[in-house]
Amino acid sequence: MQDTIANGKLVIISGPSGVGKSTICKRLVEQLDAFVSISVTTRARAAAEENGRDYWFIGPDEFKKRLENNELLEWAEVFGNFYGTPKKPIEEALGQGRVVILEIDVQGARQVKRIFRDALTIFILPPRKEDLLKRMADRDRGEDAQNQRRRLETAAREIADAWQRYDHLVVNDRLEVAVQEIIELIQDSKKETV
Ligand code: 5GP
């Protein structure tokens, strides 16, 4: 186990698909000069996504290789695809004293917390269940109905789990309000660990 390197702060952002995590992370980059980790994934790239910006899209063999070489801080299988957090960029950014954001699922959050005890964990909630359903339907990734249903079932399980495990739950009703709330949580948490 280790505490966060130097004065950097590791922040884990989780939440159901379509809750607005990526937009929140973009704002944190702009307002806190935070470093956002780019995960590797074996999932197919959606039309609107870019390799190296949204994810590093790699094949299952490459994923296995990185896992075996101990290059991933954590990893998980989500909806039949593998996702993982490259270790080196995170260690470097923490070493520079930066706020480092990981947008990962609850399985990954659990693994990271075991390594970095003082990582701040934040779970984003939709204001209403209907909003989540609509946002999930609006993101056209060419998914079939069965996959969309699985995402919804996973969301329900994760929300229940988050009540117990996460440091904070933040409702993303108005984006600016949610972002401000998260910034305050990060700043408070940095004060605690100094
Ligand atoms: P999506 O396919 O919608 O981009 O992501 C599906 C889920 O995988 C989301 O809950 C997202 O937070 C999670 N995820 C993305 N990258 C990683 C990662 O590197 N590790 C883990 N554990 N989960 C990830």
Coordinates of N, CA and C and ligand atoms in Angstrom, one line a residue:
M1 N 0.8 -1.2 0.0 CA 0.0 0.0 0.0 C 0.9 1.3 0.0
Q2 N 0.4 2.3 -0.7 CA 1.2 3.5 -0.6 C 0.3 4.7 -0.6
D3 N 0.7 5.8 -0.1 CA 0.0 7.0 -0.1 C 0.3 7.7 -1.4
T4 N -0.6 8.7 -1.8 CA -0.4 9.4 -3.1 C 1.0 10.0 -3.1
I5 N 1.6 9.8 -4.3 CA 3.0 10.3 -4.4 C 3.0 11.9 -4.4
A6 N 4.1 12.4 -3.7 CA 4.3 13.9 -3.6 C 3.0 14.5 -3.2
N7 N 2.7 15.7 -3.7 CA 1.4 16.4 -3.3 C 0.3 16.2 -4.3
G8 N 0.5 15.3 -5.2 CA -0.6 15.0 -6.2 C -1.8 14.4 -5.5
K9 N -2.9 14.4 -6.2 CA -4.1 13.9 -5.6 C -4.8 13.0 -6.6
L10 N -5.1 11.8 -6.2 CA -5.7 10.8 -7.1 C -7.2 10.9 -6.9
V11 N -8.0 11.1 -7.9 CA -9.5 11.3 -7.8 C -10.1 10.3 -8.7
I12 N -11.0 9.4 -8.2 CA -11.7 8.5 -9.0 C -13.1 8.9 -9.2
I13 N -13.5 9.0 -10.5 CA -14.9 9.4 -10.8 C -15.5 8.2 -11.5
S14 N -16.6 7.7 -10.8 CA -17.4 6.6 -11.4 C -18.8 7.1 -11.5
G15 N -19.6 6.3 -12.2 CA -21.0 6.6 -12.4 C -21.6 5.8 -13.6
P16 N -22.9 5.7 -13.7 CA -23.5 4.9 -14.8 C -23.2 5.5 -16.1
S17 N -23.3 4.7 -17.2 CA -23.1 5.2 -18.5 C -24.1 6.3 -18.8
G18 N -23.6 7.4 -19.4 CA -24.5 8.5 -19.9 C -24.8 9.5 -18.8
V19 N -24.1 9.4 -17.6 CA -24.4 10.3 -16.5 C -23.7 11.7 -16.7
G20 N -22.7 11.7 -17.6 CA -22.0 13.0 -17.9 C -20.6 13.0 -17.3
K21 N -20.0 11.8 -17.0 CA -18.7 11.8 -16.4 C -17.6 12.4 -17.3
S22 N -17.6 12.2 -18.6 CA -16.6 12.7 -19.4 C -16.6 14.2 -19.5
T23 N -17.8 14.8 -19.6 CA -18.0 16.3 -19.6 C -17.4 16.8 -18.3
I24 N -17.8 16.2 -17.2 CA -17.3 16.7 -15.9 C -15.8 16.6 -15.9
C25 N -15.2 15.6 -16.4 CA -13.7 15.4 -16.3 C -13.1 16.5 -17.2
K26 N -13.7 16.8 -18.3 CA -13.2 17.9 -19.2 C -13.1 19.2 -18.4
R27 N -14.2 19.5 -17.7 CA -14.2 20.8 -16.9 C -13.1 20.8 -15.8
L28 N -12.9 19.6 -15.2 CA -11.9 19.5 -14.2 C -10.5 19.8 -14.8
V29 N -10.3 19.3 -16.0 CA -9.0 19.6 -16.7 C -8.9 21.1 -16.9
E30 N -9.9 21.8 -17.4 CA -9.9 23.2 -17.6 C -9.7 24.0 -16.4
Q31 N -10.4 23.6 -15.3 CA -10.4 24.5 -14.1 C -9.4 24.1 -13.1
L32 N -8.9 22.9 -13.1 CA -7.9 22.5 -12.1 C -6.5 22.1 -12.7
D33 N -6.5 22.3 -14.0 CA -5.3 21.7 -14.8 C -5.0 20.3 -14.4
A34 N -6.1 19.6 -14.2 CA -6.0 18.1 -13.8 C -5.5 17.3 -15.0
F35 N -4.9 16.2 -14.6 CA -4.5 15.2 -15.6 C -5.5 14.1 -15.7
V36 N -6.1 13.8 -16.8 CA -7.1 12.7 -16.9 C -6.4 11.5 -17.6
S37 N -6.5 10.4 -16.9 CA -5.9 9.2 -17.4 C -6.7 8.7 -18.7
I38 N -6.0 8.3 -19.7 CA -6.6 7.7 -20.9 C -6.5 6.2 -20.7
S39 N -7.6 5.5 -20.6 CA -7.6 4.0 -20.4 C -7.3 3.3 -21.7
V40 N -6.9 2.1 -21.6 CA -6.8 1.2 -22.7 C -8.1 0.4 -22.7
T41 N -8.7 0.0 -23.9 CA -9.8 -0.8 -23.9 C -9.9 -1.7 -25.1
T42 N -10.5 -2.8 -25.0 CA -10.7 -3.7 -26.1 C -12.0 -3.5 -26.8
R43 N -12.8 -2.5 -26.2 CA -14.1 -2.2 -26.8 C -13.9 -1.5 -28.2
A44 N -14.9 -1.8 -29.1 CA -14.8 -1.1 -30.4 C -15.0 0.4 -30.3
R45 N -14.3 1.1 -31.1 CA -14.3 2.6 -31.1 C -15.7 3.1 -31.7
A46 N -16.4 4.0 -31.0 CA -17.6 4.5 -31.6 C -17.2 5.6 -32.6
A47 N -18.1 6.0 -33.5 CA -17.8 6.9 -34.6 C -17.3 8.2 -34.0
A48 N -17.9 8.7 -32.9 CA -17.5 10.0 -32.4 C -16.2 10.0 -31.6
E49 N -15.7 8.8 -31.4 CA -14.5 8.7 -30.5 C -13.2 8.7 -31.3
E50 N -12.1 9.1 -30.6 CA -10.8 9.2 -31.2 C -9.8 8.4 -30.4
N51 N -8.9 7.7 -31.1 CA -7.9 6.9 -30.4 C -6.9 7.9 -29.7
G52 N -6.6 7.7 -28.5 CA -5.7 8.5 -27.8 C -6.3 9.7 -27.1
R53 N -7.6 10.0 -27.4 CA -8.3 11.1 -26.8 C -9.3 10.5 -25.8
D54 N -10.1 9.6 -26.3 CA -11.2 9.0 -25.5 C -10.6 7.7 -24.8
Y55 N -10.0 6.9 -25.5 CA -9.3 5.7 -25.1 C -8.2 5.4 -26.0
W56 N -7.3 4.5 -25.5 CA -6.4 3.8 -26.5 C -7.1 2.5 -26.8
F57 N -7.5 2.4 -28.1 CA -8.3 1.2 -28.5 C -7.2 0.1 -28.9
I58 N -7.2 -1.0 -28.2 CA -6.2 -2.1 -28.5 C -6.9 -3.4 -28.5
G59 N -6.3 -4.4 -29.1 CA -6.8 -5.7 -29.2 C -6.6 -6.5 -27.9
P60 N -7.3 -7.7 -27.8 CA -7.2 -8.5 -26.6 C -5.8 -9.0 -26.3
D61 N -5.0 -9.3 -27.4 CA -3.7 -9.8 -27.2 C -2.8 -8.7 -26.6
E62 N -2.9 -7.5 -27.1 CA -2.1 -6.4 -26.6 C -2.5 -6.1 -25.1
F63 N -3.8 -6.2 -24.8 CA -4.3 -6.0 -23.5 C -3.6 -7.0 -22.5
K64 N -3.7 -8.3 -23.0 CA -3.1 -9.3 -22.1 C -1.6 -9.1 -21.9
K65 N -0.9 -8.6 -22.9 CA 0.5 -8.4 -22.8 C 0.8 -7.3 -21.8
R66 N 0.0 -6.2 -21.8 CA 0.2 -5.1 -20.9 C -0.1 -5.5 -19.5
L67 N -1.1 -6.4 -19.3 CA -1.4 -6.9 -18.0 C -0.3 -7.8 -17.5
E68 N 0.2 -8.6 -18.3 CA 1.3 -9.5 -17.9 C 2.6 -8.7 -17.6
N69 N 2.8 -7.6 -18.3 CA 4.0 -6.8 -18.1 C 3.8 -5.8 -16.9
N70 N 2.7 -6.0 -16.2 CA 2.4 -5.1 -15.0 C 2.3 -3.6 -15.4
E71 N 1.8 -3.3 -16.5 CA 1.7 -1.9 -17.0 C 0.4 -1.3 -16.6
L72 N -0.5 -2.0 -16.0 CA -1.8 -1.5 -15.7 C -2.0 -1.3 -14.1
L73 N -2.5 -0.2 -13.7 CA -2.7 0.1 -12.3 C -3.9 -0.8 -11.8
E74 N -4.9 -0.9 -12.7 CA -6.1 -1.7 -12.4 C -6.7 -2.1 -13.7
W75 N -7.6 -3.0 -13.7 CA -8.3 -3.4 -14.9 C -9.6 -4.0 -14.5
A76 N -10.5 -4.1 -15.5 CA -11.8 -4.7 -15.2 C -12.4 -5.2 -16.5
E77 N -13.3 -6.1 -16.4 CA -14.1 -6.5 -17.6 C -15.5 -5.9 -17.4
V78 N -15.9 -5.0 -18.3 CA -17.2 -4.3 -18.3 C -17.9 -4.6 -19.6
F79 N -19.1 -5.1 -19.4 CA -20.0 -5.5 -20.6 C -19.2 -6.3 -21.6
G80 N -18.4 -7.2 -21.2 CA -17.7 -8.1 -22.1 C -16.4 -7.6 -22.7
N81 N -16.1 -6.3 -22.4 CA -14.8 -5.8 -22.9 C -13.9 -5.5 -21.7
F82 N -12.6 -5.4 -22.1 CA -11.6 -5.2 -21.0 C -11.2 -3.7 -21.0
Y83 N -11.0 -3.2 -19.8 CA -10.6 -1.8 -19.7 C -9.5 -1.7 -18.6
G84 N -8.5 -0.9 -18.8 CA -7.4 -0.8 -17.9 C -6.8 0.6 -17.8
T85 N -6.2 0.9 -16.7 CA -5.5 2.2 -16.5 C -4.0 2.1 -16.6
P86 N -3.4 2.7 -17.6 CA -1.9 2.6 -17.7 C -1.3 3.3 -16.5
K87 N -0.3 2.6 -15.9 CA 0.3 3.0 -14.6 C 1.2 4.2 -14.7
K88 N 2.1 4.1 -15.7 CA 3.2 5.1 -15.8 C 2.8 6.6 -15.9
P89 N 1.9 6.9 -16.8 CA 1.5 8.3 -16.8 C 0.9 8.9 -15.5
I90 N 0.2 8.0 -14.8 CA -0.4 8.4 -13.5 C 0.7 8.7 -12.5
E91 N 1.7 7.8 -12.4 CA 2.7 8.0 -11.4 C 3.5 9.3 -11.7
E92 N 3.7 9.5 -13.0 CA 4.5 10.7 -13.4 C 3.7 12.0 -13.0
A93 N 2.4 12.0 -13.3 CA 1.6 13.2 -13.0 C 1.4 13.4 -11.5
L94 N 1.3 12.3 -10.8 CA 1.2 12.5 -9.3 C 2.5 13.0 -8.8
G95 N 3.6 12.5 -9.4 CA 5.0 13.0 -9.0 C 5.2 14.5 -9.2
Q96 N 4.4 15.0 -10.2 CA 4.5 16.4 -10.5 C 3.5 17.2 -9.6
G97 N 2.8 16.5 -8.7 CA 1.9 17.2 -7.8 C 0.6 17.5 -8.4
R98 N 0.2 16.9 -9.5 CA -1.0 17.2 -10.2 C -2.2 16.4 -9.6
V99 N -3.4 17.0 -9.9 CA -4.6 16.2 -9.6 C -4.8 15.3 -10.7
V100 N -5.0 14.0 -10.4 CA -5.1 13.0 -11.5 C -6.4 12.3 -11.4
I101 N -7.2 12.4 -12.5 CA -8.5 11.9 -12.5 C -8.6 10.5 -13.2
L102 N -9.2 9.6 -12.6 CA -9.4 8.3 -13.2 C -10.9 8.1 -13.4
E103 N -11.4 8.0 -14.6 CA -12.8 7.7 -14.9 C -13.0 6.2 -15.1
I104 N -13.2 5.5 -14.0 CA -13.2 4.1 -14.0 C -14.5 3.5 -13.3
D105 N -14.7 2.2 -13.5 CA -15.9 1.6 -12.8 C -15.6 1.2 -11.4
V106 N -16.7 0.7 -10.7 CA -16.5 0.4 -9.3 C -15.5 -0.7 -9.0
Q107 N -15.4 -1.7 -9.9 CA -14.4 -2.7 -9.7 C -13.0 -2.1 -9.7
G108 N -12.7 -1.2 -10.6 CA -11.4 -0.6 -10.7 C -11.2 0.3 -9.5
A109 N -12.2 1.0 -9.0 CA -12.1 1.9 -7.9 C -11.6 1.1 -6.7
R110 N -12.2 -0.1 -6.5 CA -11.8 -0.9 -5.4 C -10.3 -1.3 -5.4
Q111 N -9.9 -1.6 -6.6 CA -8.4 -2.0 -6.8 C -7.5 -0.8 -6.5
V112 N -7.9 0.3 -7.0 CA -7.0 1.5 -6.8 C -7.0 1.9 -5.3
K113 N -8.1 1.8 -4.6 CA -8.2 2.2 -3.2 C -7.3 1.3 -2.3
R114 N -7.1 0.1 -2.8 CA -6.2 -0.8 -2.1 C -4.7 -0.4 -2.2
I115 N -4.4 0.3 -3.3 CA -3.0 0.7 -3.5 C -2.8 2.1 -3.0
F116 N -3.8 3.0 -3.3 CA -3.7 4.4 -2.9 C -4.8 4.6 -1.9
R117 N -4.5 4.5 -0.6 CA -5.5 4.6 0.4 C -6.2 5.9 0.4
D118 N -5.5 7.0 0.1 CA -6.1 8.3 0.2 C -6.7 8.8 -1.1
A119 N -6.9 7.9 -2.1 CA -7.6 8.3 -3.3 C -9.0 8.8 -2.9
L120 N -9.4 9.9 -3.6 CA -10.8 10.4 -3.3 C -11.7 9.7 -4.3
T121 N -12.8 9.1 -3.8 CA -13.7 8.4 -4.7 C -15.1 9.2 -4.7
I122 N -15.5 9.5 -6.0 CA -16.7 10.3 -6.2 C -17.6 9.5 -7.2
F123 N -18.8 9.3 -6.8 CA -19.8 8.6 -7.7 C -20.8 9.6 -8.2
I124 N -21.0 9.7 -9.5 CA -21.9 10.7 -10.1 C -23.3 10.0 -10.3
L125 N -24.3 10.7 -9.9 CA -25.7 10.2 -10.0 C -26.5 11.1 -11.0
P126 N -27.4 10.5 -11.7 CA -28.3 11.3 -12.5 C -29.4 11.8 -11.6
P127 N -30.0 13.0 -11.9 CA -31.0 13.5 -11.0 C -32.3 12.7 -11.0
R128 N -32.6 12.1 -12.2 CA -33.8 11.3 -12.3 C -33.5 10.0 -13.1
K129 N -34.2 8.9 -12.8 CA -33.9 7.7 -13.5 C -34.2 7.9 -15.0
E130 N -35.3 8.6 -15.3 CA -35.7 8.8 -16.7 C -34.6 9.5 -17.5
D131 N -33.8 10.4 -16.9 CA -32.7 11.1 -17.6 C -31.7 10.2 -18.0
L132 N -31.4 9.2 -17.2 CA -30.3 8.3 -17.5 C -30.8 7.4 -18.7
L133 N -32.0 7.0 -18.7 CA -32.6 6.2 -19.7 C -32.5 6.9 -21.1
K134 N -32.8 8.2 -21.0 CA -32.8 9.0 -22.2 C -31.4 9.2 -22.7
R135 N -30.5 9.5 -21.8 CA -29.1 9.8 -22.2 C -28.5 8.6 -22.8
M136 N -28.8 7.4 -22.2 CA -28.3 6.2 -22.7 C -28.8 5.9 -24.1
A137 N -30.1 6.2 -24.4 CA -30.7 5.9 -25.7 C -30.1 6.9 -26.7
D138 N -29.8 8.1 -26.3 CA -29.3 9.1 -27.2 C -27.9 8.9 -27.7
R139 N -27.1 8.2 -26.9 CA -25.7 8.0 -27.4 C -25.7 6.8 -28.3
D140 N -25.7 7.1 -29.6 CA -25.8 6.0 -30.5 C -24.5 5.3 -30.8
R141 N -24.3 4.2 -30.1 CA -23.1 3.5 -30.4 C -23.4 2.2 -31.1
G142 N -24.5 2.2 -31.7 CA -24.9 1.0 -32.5 C -25.2 -0.2 -31.6
E143 N -25.5 0.1 -30.4 CA -25.7 -1.1 -29.4 C -27.1 -1.6 -29.6
D144 N -27.2 -2.9 -29.4 CA -28.5 -3.5 -29.5 C -29.3 -3.3 -28.1
A145 N -30.6 -3.7 -28.1 CA -31.4 -3.4 -27.0 C -30.9 -4.2 -25.8
Q146 N -30.4 -5.4 -26.0 CA -29.9 -6.2 -24.9 C -28.7 -5.6 -24.2
N147 N -27.8 -5.0 -25.0 CA -26.7 -4.3 -24.4 C -27.1 -3.1 -23.6
Q148 N -28.1 -2.3 -24.1 CA -28.6 -1.2 -23.4 C -29.2 -1.6 -22.1
R149 N -30.0 -2.7 -22.1 CA -30.6 -3.2 -20.9 C -29.5 -3.6 -19.8
R150 N -28.4 -4.2 -20.3 CA -27.4 -4.6 -19.4 C -26.7 -3.4 -18.8
R151 N -26.6 -2.3 -19.5 CA -26.0 -1.1 -19.0 C -26.9 -0.5 -17.9
L152 N -28.2 -0.7 -18.1 CA -29.2 -0.1 -17.1 C -29.1 -1.0 -15.8
E153 N -29.1 -2.3 -16.0 CA -29.0 -3.2 -14.8 C -27.7 -3.0 -14.0
T154 N -26.6 -2.8 -14.8 CA -25.4 -2.5 -14.1 C -25.4 -1.2 -13.3
A155 N -26.1 -0.2 -13.9 CA -26.2 1.1 -13.3 C -26.9 0.9 -11.9
A156 N -28.0 0.2 -11.9 CA -28.8 0.0 -10.7 C -27.9 -0.7 -9.6
R157 N -27.2 -1.7 -10.0 CA -26.3 -2.4 -9.0 C -25.2 -1.5 -8.5
E158 N -24.6 -0.7 -9.4 CA -23.5 0.2 -9.0 C -23.9 1.3 -8.1
I159 N -25.1 1.8 -8.3 CA -25.6 2.9 -7.5 C -25.8 2.4 -6.1
A160 N -26.4 1.2 -5.9 CA -26.6 0.6 -4.6 C -25.2 0.4 -3.9
D161 N -24.3 -0.1 -4.7 CA -22.9 -0.3 -4.1 C -22.2 1.0 -3.7
A162 N -22.4 2.0 -4.5 CA -21.8 3.3 -4.3 C -22.1 3.9 -3.0
W163 N -23.4 3.7 -2.5 CA -23.8 4.3 -1.2 C -22.8 3.8 -0.1
Q164 N -22.4 2.6 -0.2 CA -21.5 2.0 0.8 C -20.0 2.4 0.6
R165 N -19.6 2.4 -0.6 CA -18.1 2.4 -0.8 C -17.5 3.7 -1.2
Y166 N -18.3 4.6 -1.8 CA -17.6 5.9 -2.2 C -17.6 6.9 -1.2
D167 N -16.6 7.8 -1.2 CA -16.5 8.9 -0.3 C -17.7 9.9 -0.4
H168 N -18.0 10.1 -1.7 CA -19.1 11.1 -2.0 C -19.9 10.7 -3.2
L169 N -21.2 11.1 -3.1 CA -22.1 11.0 -4.2 C -22.5 12.4 -4.7
V170 N -22.4 12.6 -6.0 CA -22.7 14.0 -6.5 C -23.7 13.8 -7.6
V171 N -24.8 14.6 -7.4 CA -25.9 14.5 -8.4 C -25.5 15.5 -9.6
N172 N -25.5 15.0 -10.8 CA -25.3 15.9 -12.0 C -26.6 16.4 -12.5
D173 N -27.2 17.4 -11.9 CA -28.4 18.0 -12.4 C -28.0 19.2 -13.3
R174 N -27.3 20.2 -12.6 CA -26.8 21.3 -13.4 C -25.3 21.1 -13.4
L175 N -24.7 21.0 -14.6 CA -23.3 20.7 -14.8 C -22.4 21.6 -14.0
E176 N -22.6 22.9 -14.1 CA -21.6 23.8 -13.4 C -21.7 23.6 -11.9
V177 N -22.9 23.3 -11.3 CA -23.0 23.1 -9.9 C -22.3 21.8 -9.5
A178 N -22.5 20.8 -10.3 CA -21.8 19.5 -10.0 C -20.3 19.7 -10.0
V179 N -19.8 20.4 -11.1 CA -18.3 20.6 -11.2 C -17.8 21.3 -10.0
Q180 N -18.5 22.4 -9.6 CA -18.0 23.2 -8.5 C -18.0 22.4 -7.2
E181 N -19.0 21.5 -7.0 CA -19.1 20.7 -5.8 C -17.9 19.7 -5.8
I182 N -17.5 19.2 -7.0 CA -16.4 18.2 -7.1 C -15.1 19.0 -6.8
I183 N -14.9 20.2 -7.3 CA -13.7 21.0 -7.1 C -13.5 21.2 -5.6
E184 N -14.6 21.5 -4.9 CA -14.5 21.8 -3.5 C -14.1 20.5 -2.7
L185 N -14.7 19.4 -3.2 CA -14.4 18.1 -2.5 C -12.9 17.8 -2.7
I186 N -12.4 18.1 -3.9 CA -10.9 17.8 -4.2 C -10.1 18.7 -3.3
Q187 N -10.4 20.0 -3.3 CA -9.6 20.9 -2.5 C -9.6 20.6 -1.0
D188 N -10.8 20.3 -0.5 CA -10.9 19.9 0.9 C -10.0 18.6 1.2
S189 N -10.1 17.7 0.3 CA -9.4 16.4 0.5 C -7.9 16.7 0.4
K190 N -7.4 17.6 -0.4 CA -6.0 17.9 -0.5 C -5.5 18.5 0.8
K191 N -6.4 19.4 1.4 CA -6.0 20.0 2.7 C -5.8 18.9 3.8
E192 N -6.7 17.9 3.8 CA -6.7 16.9 4.8 C -5.4 16.1 4.7
T193 N -4.9 15.9 3.5 CA -3.7 15.0 3.3 C -2.4 15.7 3.4
V194 N -2.4 17.1 3.5 CA -1.2 17.8 3.6 C -0.5 17.6 4.9
Ligands
5GP1 P1 -17.7 3.1 -21.8 O1 -17.6 1.8 -22.7 O2 -19.2 3.5 -21.6 O3 -16.8 4.2 -22.3 O4 -17.3 2.6 -20.4 C1 -17.9 1.6 -19.7 C2 -17.5 1.6 -18.2 O5 -16.1 1.3 -18.1 C3 -17.7 2.9 -17.5 O6 -18.3 2.6 -16.2 C4 -16.3 3.4 -17.4 O7 -16.1 4.3 -16.2 C5 -15.5 2.2 -17.2 N1 -14.1 2.3 -17.5 C6 -13.5 3.1 -18.5 N2 -12.2 2.9 -18.4 C7 -11.9 2.1 -17.4 C8 -10.7 1.6 -16.8 O8 -9.6 1.9 -17.3 N3 -10.8 0.8 -15.8 C9 -12.0 0.4 -15.3 N4 -12.0 -0.4 -14.2 N5 -13.2 0.9 -15.8 C10 -13.1 1.7 -16.8

